[in-house]
XYZ file of C-alpha atoms in Angstrom:
399
model
C 73.271 -23.133 -44.308
C 75.042 -25.732 -42.123
C 78.831 -25.665 -41.962
C 80.312 -26.470 -45.345
C 84.048 -26.632 -44.717
C 84.129 -30.277 -45.763
C 82.713 -29.647 -49.250
C 84.811 -27.695 -51.779
C 83.146 -24.896 -53.709
C 82.830 -25.771 -57.387
C 85.213 -23.767 -59.566
C 85.700 -23.928 -63.310
C 89.432 -24.646 -63.367
C 89.409 -28.447 -63.182
C 90.274 -29.918 -66.614
C 87.463 -32.061 -67.993
C 84.945 -30.889 -65.396
C 81.383 -29.919 -66.223
C 81.941 -26.376 -64.937
C 84.992 -25.883 -67.147
C 83.051 -27.127 -70.155
C 80.325 -24.555 -69.549
C 82.799 -21.685 -69.258
C 85.120 -22.772 -72.065
C 82.609 -24.137 -74.588
C 79.007 -23.233 -73.843
C 79.505 -19.551 -73.175
C 81.533 -18.786 -76.328
C 78.978 -20.760 -78.365
C 76.158 -18.758 -76.830
C 77.841 -15.451 -77.669
C 77.942 -16.516 -81.306
C 74.339 -17.724 -81.275
C 73.109 -14.409 -79.875
C 75.207 -12.526 -82.429
C 73.696 -14.587 -85.247
C 70.131 -14.164 -83.972
C 70.061 -10.351 -84.070
C 71.011 -7.581 -86.516
C 73.578 -6.268 -84.071
C 74.952 -2.754 -84.370
C 78.737 -2.141 -84.418
C 78.768 -1.238 -80.724
C 77.078 -4.516 -79.858
C 79.539 -6.497 -81.967
C 82.414 -4.773 -80.202
C 80.913 -5.518 -76.788
C 80.334 -9.173 -77.705
C 83.902 -9.427 -79.021
C 85.180 -7.999 -75.742
C 83.132 -10.490 -73.734
C 84.400 -13.365 -75.867
C 88.021 -12.306 -75.307
C 87.356 -11.943 -71.605
C 85.843 -15.397 -71.122
C 88.392 -17.217 -73.266
C 91.724 -15.509 -72.604
C 91.134 -12.620 -70.231
C 89.932 -11.780 -66.753
C 86.648 -10.726 -65.201
C 86.022 -7.026 -65.701
C 83.707 -4.938 -63.491
C 80.561 -3.359 -64.856
C 80.702 0.160 -66.225
C 80.812 2.923 -63.587
C 77.286 4.028 -64.487
C 75.746 0.538 -64.409
C 72.678 0.559 -62.163
C 73.802 -2.524 -60.248
C 77.578 -2.102 -60.248
C 77.726 -1.575 -56.474
C 75.650 -4.691 -55.877
C 77.889 -6.857 -58.057
C 80.973 -5.467 -56.326
C 79.527 -6.691 -53.031
C 78.601 -10.047 -54.522
C 82.094 -10.299 -56.037
C 83.999 -10.287 -52.743
C 85.607 -13.450 -51.479
C 85.573 -14.575 -47.850
C 88.853 -12.741 -47.176
C 87.506 -9.451 -48.507
C 89.283 -9.628 -51.856
C 87.595 -9.232 -55.216
C 86.907 -11.760 -57.937
C 87.224 -9.005 -60.519
C 90.588 -9.172 -62.222
C 90.726 -12.952 -61.894
C 90.187 -15.640 -64.498
C 86.593 -16.744 -65.026
C 87.799 -20.263 -64.256
C 89.272 -19.465 -60.838
C 86.207 -18.100 -59.032
C 83.080 -19.943 -57.827
C 81.254 -21.408 -60.792
C 77.833 -20.198 -59.636
C 79.138 -16.632 -59.508
C 81.046 -16.661 -62.807
C 78.168 -18.286 -64.675
C 75.686 -15.753 -63.317
C 77.959 -12.790 -64.022
C 78.476 -13.948 -67.608
C 74.764 -13.551 -68.306
C 74.722 -10.132 -66.655
C 77.561 -8.943 -68.925
C 75.958 -10.516 -71.997
C 72.791 -8.503 -71.366
C 74.957 -5.403 -71.028
C 76.663 -6.120 -74.343
C 73.293 -6.238 -76.081
C 72.113 -2.964 -74.536
C 69.421 -4.543 -72.387
C 69.821 -1.988 -69.578
C 70.810 1.025 -71.697
C 68.449 3.779 -72.779
C 67.665 3.255 -76.448
C 65.917 0.866 -78.837
C 67.557 -2.281 -77.454
C 66.483 -1.631 -73.873
C 64.514 -4.599 -72.548
C 65.017 -6.759 -75.653
C 65.449 -10.373 -74.520
C 68.570 -11.706 -76.293
C 67.298 -15.236 -75.817
C 63.792 -14.587 -77.184
C 64.438 -16.132 -80.637
C 65.449 -19.417 -79.019
C 62.506 -19.384 -76.612
C 60.013 -18.473 -79.350
C 61.231 -21.208 -81.684
C 60.717 -23.781 -78.969
C 57.350 -22.475 -77.846
C 56.001 -22.452 -81.405
C 57.475 -25.861 -82.267
C 55.585 -29.033 -83.097
C 56.909 -30.731 -79.955
C 54.790 -28.354 -77.875
C 51.778 -29.118 -80.104
C 52.243 -32.818 -79.375
C 52.605 -32.230 -75.645
C 49.510 -30.040 -75.479
C 47.566 -32.614 -77.468
C 48.654 -35.315 -75.037
C 46.797 -33.496 -72.264
C 43.530 -34.733 -73.817
C 44.416 -38.181 -72.534
C 44.445 -36.917 -68.956
C 40.942 -35.512 -68.897
C 39.271 -38.849 -68.125
C 41.810 -40.160 -65.662
C 41.608 -40.009 -61.883
C 42.920 -37.014 -60.005
C 45.768 -39.091 -58.538
C 46.798 -40.377 -61.964
C 46.702 -36.859 -63.331
C 48.792 -35.576 -60.432
C 51.511 -38.183 -61.011
C 51.568 -37.637 -64.764
C 51.727 -33.859 -64.461
C 54.437 -33.951 -61.810
C 56.538 -36.159 -64.094
C 55.861 -33.851 -67.026
C 57.026 -30.891 -64.957
C 60.096 -32.803 -63.796
C 61.224 -34.102 -67.177
C 60.291 -30.888 -68.953
C 63.516 -29.543 -67.466
C 65.416 -31.452 -70.134
C 64.104 -28.989 -72.704
C 66.522 -26.431 -71.192
C 67.981 -24.509 -74.149
C 71.287 -23.859 -72.430
C 71.742 -27.583 -71.906
C 71.065 -28.277 -75.581
C 73.680 -25.752 -76.669
C 76.263 -27.994 -75.032
C 74.774 -31.408 -75.847
C 73.525 -30.680 -79.345
C 70.445 -32.852 -78.825
C 67.205 -32.937 -76.883
C 66.582 -36.097 -74.843
C 63.485 -38.119 -75.558
C 60.356 -37.711 -73.489
C 59.716 -39.724 -70.376
C 56.771 -41.868 -69.576
C 54.195 -40.269 -67.329
C 53.320 -42.897 -64.775
C 54.726 -45.653 -62.647
C 58.131 -45.959 -61.054
C 60.767 -44.382 -63.239
C 64.157 -46.125 -63.005
C 65.866 -42.895 -64.040
C 64.889 -41.260 -60.736
C 67.923 -41.379 -58.464
C 65.747 -40.233 -55.551
C 61.969 -40.146 -55.302
C 60.273 -38.359 -52.425
C 57.068 -38.072 -54.447
C 54.908 -39.643 -51.712
C 56.194 -37.090 -49.200
C 55.543 -34.237 -51.612
C 51.956 -35.335 -52.205
C 51.399 -35.798 -48.464
C 52.106 -32.085 -48.126
C 49.372 -31.362 -50.677
C 46.287 -33.349 -49.658
C 43.022 -32.793 -51.499
C 41.025 -30.110 -49.728
C 44.070 -28.272 -48.430
C 43.594 -24.531 -48.064
C 47.237 -23.566 -48.310
C 49.415 -21.767 -50.816
C 51.910 -23.521 -53.067
C 54.946 -21.607 -54.272
C 56.778 -22.780 -57.385
C 60.143 -21.261 -58.257
C 60.355 -21.696 -62.010
C 63.398 -22.514 -64.062
C 63.041 -22.568 -67.839
C 60.499 -21.091 -70.222
C 58.759 -22.881 -73.083
C 58.477 -26.645 -72.888
C 59.207 -26.610 -69.154
C 57.136 -23.626 -68.086
C 53.962 -24.951 -69.718
C 54.046 -28.203 -67.671
C 54.741 -26.114 -64.561
C 51.659 -24.004 -65.244
C 49.592 -27.104 -65.955
C 50.743 -28.628 -62.669
C 49.739 -25.482 -60.762
C 46.358 -25.563 -62.476
C 45.877 -29.143 -61.346
C 46.732 -28.292 -57.737
C 44.213 -25.439 -57.777
C 41.542 -27.308 -59.709
C 41.671 -30.397 -57.476
C 41.826 -28.213 -54.330
C 45.212 -29.468 -53.238
C 45.968 -25.757 -52.918
C 43.734 -22.730 -52.604
C 46.356 -20.342 -53.984
C 49.556 -20.638 -55.976
C 52.522 -18.306 -56.456
C 54.828 -18.668 -59.450
C 58.264 -17.074 -59.052
C 60.158 -16.080 -62.205
C 63.320 -14.133 -63.036
C 63.143 -10.307 -63.071
C 65.041 -10.216 -66.361
C 66.409 -12.725 -68.937
C 68.925 -15.080 -67.418
C 70.630 -18.404 -68.199
C 69.380 -18.538 -71.830
C 65.936 -19.962 -71.200
C 65.005 -18.974 -67.654
C 61.401 -17.844 -67.367
C 60.369 -14.207 -67.056
C 56.908 -12.639 -66.861
C 56.911 -12.260 -70.632
C 57.427 -16.010 -70.935
C 54.529 -16.665 -68.555
C 52.245 -14.529 -70.705
C 53.370 -16.254 -73.906
C 52.894 -19.688 -72.363
C 49.394 -18.807 -71.170
C 48.551 -17.560 -74.656
C 49.926 -20.783 -76.132
C 47.698 -22.819 -73.848
C 44.687 -20.646 -74.561
C 45.158 -20.935 -78.323
C 45.359 -24.726 -78.202
C 42.443 -27.084 -78.587
C 40.966 -29.676 -76.287
C 41.899 -29.985 -72.644
C 44.913 -27.660 -73.014
C 42.604 -24.775 -73.912
C 40.442 -25.543 -70.885
C 43.503 -25.448 -68.641
C 44.585 -22.169 -70.211
C 41.221 -20.588 -69.495
C 41.288 -21.774 -65.893
C 44.766 -20.326 -65.367
C 43.742 -17.025 -66.952
C 40.750 -16.872 -64.613
C 42.864 -17.877 -61.616
C 45.151 -14.912 -62.224
C 42.186 -12.564 -62.526
C 40.765 -13.897 -59.262
C 44.082 -13.642 -57.429
C 44.357 -17.389 -56.881
C 47.468 -17.524 -59.081
C 50.080 -14.804 -58.630
C 53.397 -14.237 -60.382
C 56.335 -12.604 -58.631
C 59.840 -11.673 -59.782
C 62.019 -10.918 -56.771
C 65.433 -9.477 -57.562
C 67.150 -12.206 -55.552
C 66.325 -14.774 -58.221
C 69.076 -13.341 -60.421
C 71.648 -13.175 -57.622
C 74.748 -15.429 -57.759
C 74.034 -16.632 -54.239
C 72.641 -19.710 -52.490
C 69.121 -19.549 -51.107
C 70.588 -19.576 -47.609
C 71.447 -15.917 -48.314
C 67.917 -14.912 -49.313
C 66.745 -11.522 -47.989
C 64.231 -11.257 -45.184
C 61.255 -10.243 -47.326
C 61.628 -13.310 -49.558
C 62.154 -15.522 -46.528
C 58.901 -14.267 -44.999
C 57.057 -14.851 -48.267
C 58.261 -18.450 -48.606
C 57.704 -19.125 -44.903
C 53.975 -18.836 -45.549
C 53.942 -21.585 -48.176
C 52.411 -24.999 -47.631
C 55.370 -26.175 -49.704
C 57.817 -24.425 -52.021
C 58.685 -26.413 -55.147
C 61.981 -25.509 -56.793
C 62.396 -26.480 -60.421
C 65.542 -27.291 -62.285
C 69.265 -27.548 -61.926
C 70.233 -23.966 -61.095
C 67.632 -23.746 -58.347
C 68.930 -27.031 -56.922
C 72.499 -25.737 -56.907
C 71.337 -22.644 -55.056
C 69.153 -24.671 -52.689
C 71.800 -27.082 -51.390
C 74.882 -24.990 -52.206
C 77.095 -25.252 -55.300
C 79.693 -27.552 -53.759
C 81.099 -31.023 -54.183
C 78.980 -32.511 -51.414
C 79.194 -36.151 -50.490
C 76.275 -37.558 -52.550
C 74.919 -39.416 -49.522
C 74.791 -36.298 -47.342
C 71.312 -35.429 -46.146
C 68.978 -33.367 -48.321
C 67.051 -32.411 -45.183
C 70.285 -31.299 -43.542
C 71.390 -29.236 -46.518
C 68.010 -27.489 -46.648
C 67.361 -27.122 -42.917
C 67.720 -23.339 -43.221
C 64.857 -23.066 -45.740
C 61.809 -21.302 -44.251
C 59.225 -24.044 -44.596
C 58.577 -27.342 -46.384
C 60.535 -27.579 -49.623
C 60.736 -29.887 -52.627
C 63.091 -30.055 -55.599
C 62.108 -31.342 -59.038
C 65.338 -31.569 -60.983
C 66.823 -33.195 -64.039
C 70.512 -33.768 -63.328
C 72.724 -31.493 -65.445
C 75.554 -30.484 -63.098
C 77.833 -32.081 -60.520
C 75.921 -31.132 -57.364
C 73.984 -33.951 -55.723
C 72.905 -34.864 -52.172
C 70.391 -37.215 -50.622
C 71.310 -40.451 -52.403
C 71.349 -43.789 -50.626
C 74.618 -45.714 -50.810
C 73.220 -48.538 -52.931
C 71.845 -46.165 -55.557
C 75.112 -44.249 -55.633
C 77.151 -47.431 -56.091
C 74.979 -48.497 -59.015
C 75.256 -45.104 -60.712
C 79.016 -44.951 -60.295
C 79.420 -48.505 -61.573
C 77.540 -47.620 -64.773
C 80.501 -45.646 -66.050
C 78.141 -43.027 -67.474
C 78.038 -39.280 -66.851
C 74.842 -39.612 -64.850
C 75.353 -36.351 -62.949
C 75.461 -34.084 -66.009
C 73.861 -35.820 -69.007
C 70.222 -35.021 -68.258
C 69.328 -38.718 -68.347
C 68.521 -38.944 -64.622
C 66.327 -36.892 -62.333
C 65.191 -36.581 -58.740
C 62.273 -35.608 -56.574
C 63.477 -34.635 -53.101
C 61.414 -33.131 -50.310
C 61.392 -32.361 -46.621
C 58.701 -31.146 -44.258
């Protein structure tokens, strides 16, 4: 990552900031929602109570001595001077780290890593399942019938927009906002795009290309299905010969996709009617043939920017024709979770990345780069919370 001394790291201690709202409001609300969604045992209630006290009035506590990843989190929890973030307020350490660690401790409270009946139970599964089985997904799958007769280029644009705007279905975002934004149109120039490198992205994926596309997923459900449909289109139209979908190794950030979510989404597609069912069958076959692979590298749950990715992941992504990163968290990790000047270069911030890269992101946090001055002036003059409301989006890419 290029030198970053000029851009402050985002913390959660600024009154009225988005980061503070997540730590002070969203996380306590999520603890209660998880508690309400499961028939928790007394030990789980006590652990959830302890986490609630910690995030509201206490300090960050280390994992239990016998936790399988305690040593790793102790390394991740060191500041640049060698001190520890444990023992400090959740609001006074880097937001990316504190937000990530909250989900790790929440899983611990529910017994996700402990031997016993709760081991491996996704605490966010009820929320994911409700969305995946909802009528909104029925409508979106039915809308795919309208694509079947359109040109490959029209389909590509529509599916890319569906993948982009599907990010607004993020369950964690809705916990804070209380609503789900309306769906976007699927073609033409979208005035809500603050940056649009779509032409560059498609130039990296010409028809007949024999390369491999990597897509680093964000959310399950209403976002993961459009991501899968987009990968199917790239394979079916021979813009890619192979595709790799990267998901989280365990539940994370409420709705982040895991392998279980991929399976459920593929089943949802396969059980649909019309063109959606056809796409589901193609994806199922692509996995059997090895043209579509799913991977879950441990780094995807690390509280670190992608500039710190390990060598094996770097080598994997270096072989991609292009790596597409979905969603807000991936964007924060891609460019660095800092208060960058919005007009600073996206290409400069991602120069370290091992190969061509693109970001499809609905804006739901303060981080932003790559805007032109005129666009920025117009957004700032609007007086609206355009950075965090989920009403704007971007497509950014570099070769």
